Amino acid sequence: MSRANKTTSQKLTLSKKQNISGWFFLMPATFLIAIMSFIPMFRALLLSFKTGVGNNLKWAGIFNYQRLGQDTVFIQALKNNFIYLLIQVPIMLLLALVLASMLNNKHLRFKGLFRTAIFLPCATSLVSYAIIFRSLFAVDGLVNLILIRLGFLEVGYNFLAHPNSARMVIILALIWRWTGYNMVFYLAGLQNIEYSVYEAAMIDGASPFKTFFKITVPLLKPTILLTAIMSTNGTLQLFDESVNLTNGGPANATITMSHYIYNLSFKYVPNFGYAAAMSYLILILVAVLAFVQMKVGDKRD
Amino acid sequence: MKRKSIALLLAAVLSLSLMGCGAKQEAAQPAAEETTEAATDEASAEEAPAAEASADSNTLTVWCWDPAFNIYAMEQAAEVYKEKNPDFVLNVVETPWADIQTKLTTAATSSDLSSLPDIMLLQDNAFQKNVISYPDAFTDISGSGIAFDQFGGAKLAYSTVDGKNYGVPFDNGAVISCVRTDVLEKAGYTVDDFTDITWSKYIEIGKDVLAKTGTPMLSMQAGETDLIMMMLQSAGGSLFDAEGNPTIVNNAVLAEVMGVYQELIKSGVLIEVNDWDQYIGTLTNSTVAGTINGCWILASIQTAADQSGKWAITNMPKLETVDGATNYSNNGGSSWVVTSNCKNVDLATDFLGSTFAGSVEFYEKILPSSGALATYLPAADSAVYGEPQAFFNDQTIYALITEFAGKVPSNNTGVYYYEARDAVATALTNVVNGADITSELQAAEDTVKFQMGQ
């Protein structure tokens, strides 16, 4: 090997050589991402400036983007998305953080079991868990049955037929499905915090509450930022729950932007230009929110 | 050095095969779908045709979705056709309706129709939308010699665009009112009290039945407009005028329909459930004493074997104040289309024309096991259609339904059918919760008009 190195190094330095082989290995992936992802994204951007039914498209400039502001269903969907975002994401992240710091305790028994149990919802299919939640909250479903037995209700309450309770069911479902997922990130983050820090805090007489807010949260900031951005992204693209749990109803009270995009493309007379414009608005929203979160959250000392 | 060159070679092979993947996958997939069909049919296995339109002159490929219903009918049609044309080969590829719609949209928008089959089944409600959005994907079969006048006018109207026939009507969606005779008996009524009546009479009897037995008459899926659309069509009403403009606001029929629905809910005669399974559950668990829906609902009703002999069917109630109100309507149904990817249009139209649009014997054959009711009017005179059905108290339901089908007023679904339907569903939900009908209909019309703008 050493002889071989000597002969080639006369032509190329070692770092140059590594660069070339690095690029060589990157090429297939780059090529695939460009073909499968970037070109379609660019085509979608072009599409968002066109309008027409099905295949008969013509250029329309920013017409589609102007339309968005007048679309009552879209504005309703946007509002719904932000309701989910503002209520569900903070609750879920806080819950995940609390669970993670509880499960990080060295003296806790059956830790593996608890961790698996909390993470398990993530392994269920989006469609099937949505359908199970739908039947749980049916008029004669399990939740109503329990509430009637406990004497809170006389007859079953139709959770999915009222705007606020339907949104609440979706938020509950989301929390159930995604808390464990975020918890795993926090658990991973917690492994990087020296356990002796906690022991020192305990010796100094800090309460668990204080330890959580003064040690865990500040030290986990990068992870919290990551989960916050991922959750924002996921919530703005919410689709399965709206379609399968409530079908957007009652009266569009739970419809999400992605659900509306789907309707525009496949259920209604296809208006791909307008649907593409809507998708780009979601992209812009996610980018702006992520940027704001980075600015607010990532104050490195 | 040797190891390095091997690694290089492997990497090159890997990247090449990855690049090739995109192109290969497309060709591989239809072939995989085909395996089940190919296994059952020796002849087609040898030719190894893909799922798309068949190249050889005696083979047709068909997309449809229900093994117990339209796939079965298609296969029986092939048997009938084979008697005269022994070389004929039919490939049925089971494709759910949602997939047909997506595949059609994808093929048509990419301007590459080669992935489409020869014949496919389209939902009637989506027919106009697809033909108008993708005219290039369909074949005009008006001049093919198929006897279109043998079908009910309302049914045929779904597959007719600009006076041209694009489809051969298949299953029947004539609306029937089903009632539980045992429950009605307790309240002192019979099925005759529900025949040829108006909605106010229906609500009146319904209230009485509810008071005496505690059982509501009807159940419906909340946020779905099936019943609204059925009532609308029963008076020839539509959400669009002849030019295709939405007529939701100044629509006397729709205003009355919304009022009737509100009254049905308020009186407790109609209960709303959240999804389809719960709706079927209310029927099979005897939660309600009847239902009003397209006649395909019979298949679900008959799953409750313990209710045999306790059901009867009749026509639906009619509206009162509007002109042209009848006791007949339609909900759902589908039609066969010949795609423009079909290389052998003559064979396709001859096949459809001599089975689905020309053979009473064929319809007699498929009725007993699939319950597939014809919209082909001559079939109603057949003896099989006249046989009494034990589940329905020995009523001759099939003859009755075919008779209903011939009386359905035709309606204009319009291209923007699903937009209007969803907008009206939103209005309906708000109206049921106490909102004002006029302002809600105005909002619905604004939504539809907006979605129609480009």
GROMACS .gro file of N, CA and C in nm, chain A residues 75-155:
model
  243
   75ILE      N    1  -5.877   2.958   0.363
   75ILE     CA    2  -5.851   3.036   0.485
   75ILE      C    3  -5.895   2.957   0.609
   76GLN      N    4  -6.009   2.890   0.595
   76GLN     CA    5  -6.055   2.802   0.704
   76GLN      C    6  -5.950   2.694   0.732
   77ALA      N    7  -5.897   2.633   0.626
   77ALA     CA    8  -5.799   2.526   0.642
   77ALA      C    9  -5.671   2.580   0.708
   78LEU      N   10  -5.630   2.699   0.665
   78LEU     CA   11  -5.511   2.762   0.721
   78LEU      C   12  -5.531   2.785   0.871
   79LYS      N   13  -5.651   2.837   0.905
   79LYS     CA   14  -5.684   2.862   1.046
   79LYS      C   15  -5.677   2.732   1.126
   80ASN      N   16  -5.738   2.625   1.069
   80ASN     CA   17  -5.737   2.496   1.138
   80ASN      C   18  -5.595   2.450   1.163
   81ASN      N   19  -5.510   2.461   1.060
   81ASN     CA   20  -5.371   2.420   1.075
   81ASN      C   21  -5.303   2.495   1.189
   82PHE      N   22  -5.332   2.624   1.198
   82PHE     CA   23  -5.266   2.702   1.303
   82PHE      C   24  -5.323   2.672   1.441
   83ILE      N   25  -5.452   2.636   1.445
   83ILE     CA   26  -5.508   2.593   1.575
   83ILE      C   27  -5.435   2.468   1.622
   84TYR      N   28  -5.419   2.371   1.530
   84TYR     CA   29  -5.347   2.248   1.567
   84TYR      C   30  -5.206   2.282   1.612
   85LEU      N   31  -5.142   2.370   1.535
   85LEU     CA   32  -5.002   2.403   1.562
   85LEU      C   33  -4.987   2.467   1.699
   86LEU      N   34  -5.072   2.567   1.727
   86LEU     CA   35  -5.055   2.646   1.849
   86LEU      C   36  -5.095   2.568   1.974
   87ILE      N   37  -5.193   2.478   1.962
   87ILE     CA   38  -5.236   2.404   2.081
   87ILE      C   39  -5.159   2.274   2.094
   88GLN      N   40  -5.151   2.199   1.984
   88GLN     CA   41  -5.099   2.063   1.995
   88GLN      C   42  -4.947   2.059   2.015
   89VAL      N   43  -4.872   2.137   1.937
   89VAL     CA   44  -4.726   2.125   1.942
   89VAL      C   45  -4.668   2.157   2.081
   90PRO      N   46  -4.707   2.269   2.145
   90PRO     CA   47  -4.651   2.294   2.279
   90PRO      C   48  -4.686   2.184   2.380
   91ILE      N   49  -4.814   2.141   2.380
   91ILE     CA   50  -4.853   2.037   2.476
   91ILE      C   51  -4.771   1.912   2.453
   92MET      N   52  -4.760   1.874   2.325
   92MET     CA   53  -4.690   1.749   2.292
   92MET      C   54  -4.543   1.757   2.331
   93LEU      N   55  -4.478   1.868   2.299
   93LEU     CA   56  -4.335   1.879   2.326
   93LEU      C   57  -4.308   1.881   2.477
   94LEU      N   58  -4.393   1.952   2.551
   94LEU     CA   59  -4.376   1.957   2.696
   94LEU      C   60  -4.392   1.817   2.755
   95LEU      N   61  -4.496   1.749   2.709
   95LEU     CA   62  -4.525   1.614   2.757
   95LEU      C   63  -4.408   1.520   2.726
   96ALA      N   64  -4.354   1.532   2.604
   96ALA     CA   65  -4.243   1.447   2.563
   96ALA      C   66  -4.121   1.474   2.649
   97LEU      N   67  -4.099   1.602   2.681
   97LEU     CA   68  -3.985   1.642   2.762
   97LEU      C   69  -3.997   1.586   2.903
   98VAL      N   70  -4.118   1.598   2.960
   98VAL     CA   71  -4.141   1.547   3.096
   98VAL      C   72  -4.121   1.396   3.098
   99LEU      N   73  -4.180   1.328   3.001
   99LEU     CA   74  -4.167   1.182   2.995
   99LEU      C   75  -4.021   1.142   2.980
  100ALA      N   76  -3.949   1.214   2.893
  100ALA     CA   77  -3.809   1.180   2.868
  100ALA      C   78  -3.727   1.195   2.995
  101SER      N   79  -3.747   1.306   3.069
  101SER     CA   80  -3.663   1.324   3.187
  101SER      C   81  -3.702   1.226   3.298
  102MET      N   82  -3.830   1.185   3.299
  102MET     CA   83  -3.869   1.081   3.394
  102MET      C   84  -3.803   0.948   3.360
  103LEU      N   85  -3.802   0.916   3.231
  103LEU     CA   86  -3.748   0.786   3.189
  103LEU      C   87  -3.595   0.787   3.187
  104ASN      N   88  -3.535   0.904   3.206
  104ASN     CA   89  -3.390   0.912   3.208
  104ASN      C   90  -3.335   0.879   3.347
  105ASN      N   91  -3.424   0.871   3.444
  105ASN     CA   92  -3.385   0.842   3.582
  105ASN      C   93  -3.319   0.705   3.590
  106LYS      N   94  -3.196   0.703   3.645
  106LYS     CA   95  -3.119   0.578   3.648
  106LYS      C   96  -3.182   0.473   3.737
  107HIS      N   97  -3.257   0.520   3.840
  107HIS     CA   98  -3.308   0.425   3.939
  107HIS      C   99  -3.444   0.368   3.900
  108LEU      N  100  -3.501   0.417   3.789
  108LEU     CA  101  -3.632   0.369   3.745
  108LEU      C  102  -3.622   0.225   3.697
  109ARG      N  103  -3.719   0.142   3.739
  109ARG     CA  104  -3.718   0.003   3.694
  109ARG      C  105  -3.805  -0.011   3.569
  110PHE      N  106  -3.785  -0.118   3.495
  110PHE     CA  107  -3.859  -0.148   3.371
  110PHE      C  108  -3.855  -0.031   3.273
  111LYS      N  109  -3.736   0.036   3.270
  111LYS     CA  110  -3.723   0.153   3.183
  111LYS      C  111  -3.750   0.116   3.037
  112GLY      N  112  -3.690   0.005   2.994
  112GLY     CA  113  -3.704  -0.037   2.854
  112GLY      C  114  -3.849  -0.058   2.816
  113LEU      N  115  -3.922  -0.118   2.909
  113LEU     CA  116  -4.063  -0.146   2.883
  113LEU      C  117  -4.140  -0.015   2.863
  114PHE      N  118  -4.117   0.081   2.956
  114PHE     CA  119  -4.189   0.209   2.945
  114PHE      C  120  -4.153   0.282   2.817
  115ARG      N  121  -4.022   0.283   2.788
  115ARG     CA  122  -3.978   0.353   2.667
  115ARG      C  123  -4.044   0.294   2.543
  116THR      N  124  -4.045   0.163   2.535
  116THR     CA  125  -4.107   0.096   2.419
  116THR      C  126  -4.256   0.128   2.413
  117ALA      N  127  -4.321   0.120   2.529
  117ALA     CA  128  -4.466   0.141   2.531
  117ALA      C  129  -4.500   0.280   2.482
  118ILE      N  130  -4.420   0.381   2.524
  118ILE     CA  131  -4.453   0.518   2.485
  118ILE      C  132  -4.417   0.542   2.338
  119PHE      N  133  -4.315   0.473   2.291
  119PHE     CA  134  -4.276   0.494   2.151
  119PHE      C  135  -4.366   0.417   2.054
  120LEU      N  136  -4.428   0.312   2.104
  120LEU     CA  137  -4.503   0.220   2.017
  120LEU      C  138  -4.609   0.285   1.927
  121PRO      N  139  -4.687   0.385   1.976
  121PRO     CA  140  -4.787   0.446   1.887
  121PRO      C  141  -4.729   0.489   1.753
  122CYS      N  142  -4.603   0.528   1.752
  122CYS     CA  143  -4.537   0.573   1.630
  122CYS      C  144  -4.530   0.464   1.524
  123ALA      N  145  -4.537   0.340   1.570
  123ALA     CA  146  -4.523   0.231   1.474
  123ALA      C  147  -4.655   0.196   1.409
  124THR      N  148  -4.765   0.259   1.457
  124THR     CA  149  -4.895   0.226   1.396
  124THR      C  150  -4.913   0.306   1.268
  125SER      N  151  -4.990   0.251   1.178
  125SER     CA  152  -5.016   0.321   1.052
  125SER      C  153  -5.106   0.441   1.078
  126LEU      N  154  -5.080   0.549   1.004
  126LEU     CA  155  -5.157   0.672   1.023
  126LEU      C  156  -5.305   0.650   0.998
  127VAL      N  157  -5.336   0.572   0.896
  127VAL     CA  158  -5.476   0.551   0.861
  127VAL      C  159  -5.546   0.470   0.969
  128SER      N  160  -5.479   0.361   1.015
  128SER     CA  161  -5.551   0.276   1.109
  128SER      C  162  -5.570   0.345   1.244
  129TYR      N  163  -5.472   0.422   1.290
  129TYR     CA  164  -5.495   0.486   1.420
  129TYR      C  165  -5.603   0.592   1.409
  130ALA      N  166  -5.610   0.659   1.293
  130ALA     CA  167  -5.715   0.759   1.275
  130ALA      C  168  -5.852   0.693   1.278
  131ILE      N  169  -5.863   0.577   1.215
  131ILE     CA  170  -5.992   0.508   1.213
  131ILE      C  171  -6.029   0.458   1.352
  132ILE      N  172  -5.927   0.412   1.428
  132ILE     CA  173  -5.955   0.366   1.564
  132ILE      C  174  -6.001   0.483   1.651
  133PHE      N  175  -5.939   0.598   1.635
  133PHE     CA  176  -5.984   0.715   1.713
  133PHE      C  177  -6.127   0.752   1.674
  134ARG      N  178  -6.158   0.739   1.546
  134ARG     CA  179  -6.293   0.772   1.501
  134ARG      C  180  -6.395   0.683   1.570
  135SER      N  181  -6.364   0.553   1.581
  135SER     CA  182  -6.463   0.466   1.643
  135SER      C  183  -6.464   0.482   1.796
  136LEU      N  184  -6.348   0.519   1.854
  136LEU     CA  185  -6.346   0.545   1.999
  136LEU      C  186  -6.440   0.659   2.034
  137PHE      N  187  -6.443   0.762   1.948
  137PHE     CA  188  -6.521   0.881   1.978
  137PHE      C  189  -6.658   0.882   1.908
  138ALA      N  190  -6.702   0.766   1.860
  138ALA     CA  191  -6.835   0.758   1.799
  138ALA      C  192  -6.940   0.776   1.908
  139VAL      N  193  -7.065   0.799   1.862
  139VAL     CA  194  -7.173   0.824   1.959
  139VAL      C  195  -7.187   0.705   2.054
  140ASP      N  196  -7.175   0.583   1.999
  140ASP     CA  197  -7.183   0.465   2.086
  140ASP      C  198  -7.044   0.404   2.106
  141GLY      N  199  -6.940   0.489   2.098
  141GLY     CA  200  -6.803   0.442   2.112
  141GLY      C  201  -6.760   0.429   2.258
  142LEU      N  202  -6.637   0.384   2.277
  142LEU     CA  203  -6.586   0.354   2.411
  142LEU      C  204  -6.585   0.476   2.502
  143VAL      N  205  -6.541   0.592   2.448
  143VAL     CA  206  -6.528   0.711   2.531
  143VAL      C  207  -6.664   0.753   2.586
  144ASN      N  208  -6.764   0.755   2.497
  144ASN     CA  209  -6.898   0.791   2.542
  144ASN      C  210  -6.951   0.690   2.643
  145LEU      N  211  -6.923   0.564   2.619
  145LEU     CA  212  -6.969   0.459   2.709
  145LEU      C  213  -6.914   0.483   2.850
  146ILE      N  214  -6.784   0.514   2.857
  146ILE     CA  215  -6.721   0.538   2.987
  146ILE      C  216  -6.781   0.662   3.054
  147LEU      N  217  -6.798   0.770   2.973
  147LEU     CA  218  -6.853   0.893   3.029
  147LEU      C  219  -6.995   0.872   3.082
  148ILE      N  220  -7.072   0.789   3.011
  148ILE     CA  221  -7.209   0.761   3.057
  148ILE      C  222  -7.206   0.679   3.185
  149ARG      N  223  -7.121   0.577   3.187
  149ARG     CA  224  -7.110   0.491   3.306
  149ARG      C  225  -7.067   0.569   3.429
  150LEU      N  226  -6.977   0.667   3.406
  150LEU     CA  227  -6.928   0.746   3.519
  150LEU      C  228  -7.027   0.855   3.559
  151GLY      N  229  -7.132   0.868   3.479
  151GLY     CA  230  -7.235   0.964   3.516
  151GLY      C  231  -7.210   1.105   3.469
  152PHE      N  232  -7.112   1.127   3.381
  152PHE     CA  233  -7.088   1.262   3.329
  152PHE      C  234  -7.190   1.300   3.222
  153LEU      N  235  -7.238   1.199   3.150
  153LEU     CA  236  -7.330   1.225   3.039
  153LEU      C  237  -7.455   1.139   3.053
  154GLU      N  238  -7.564   1.192   2.999
  154GLU     CA  239  -7.689   1.115   2.995
  154GLU      C  240  -7.691   1.025   2.873
  155VAL      N  241  -7.675   1.090   2.755
  155VAL     CA  242  -7.665   1.014   2.629
  155VAL      C  243  -7.531   1.046   2.564
   0.00000   0.00000   0.00000
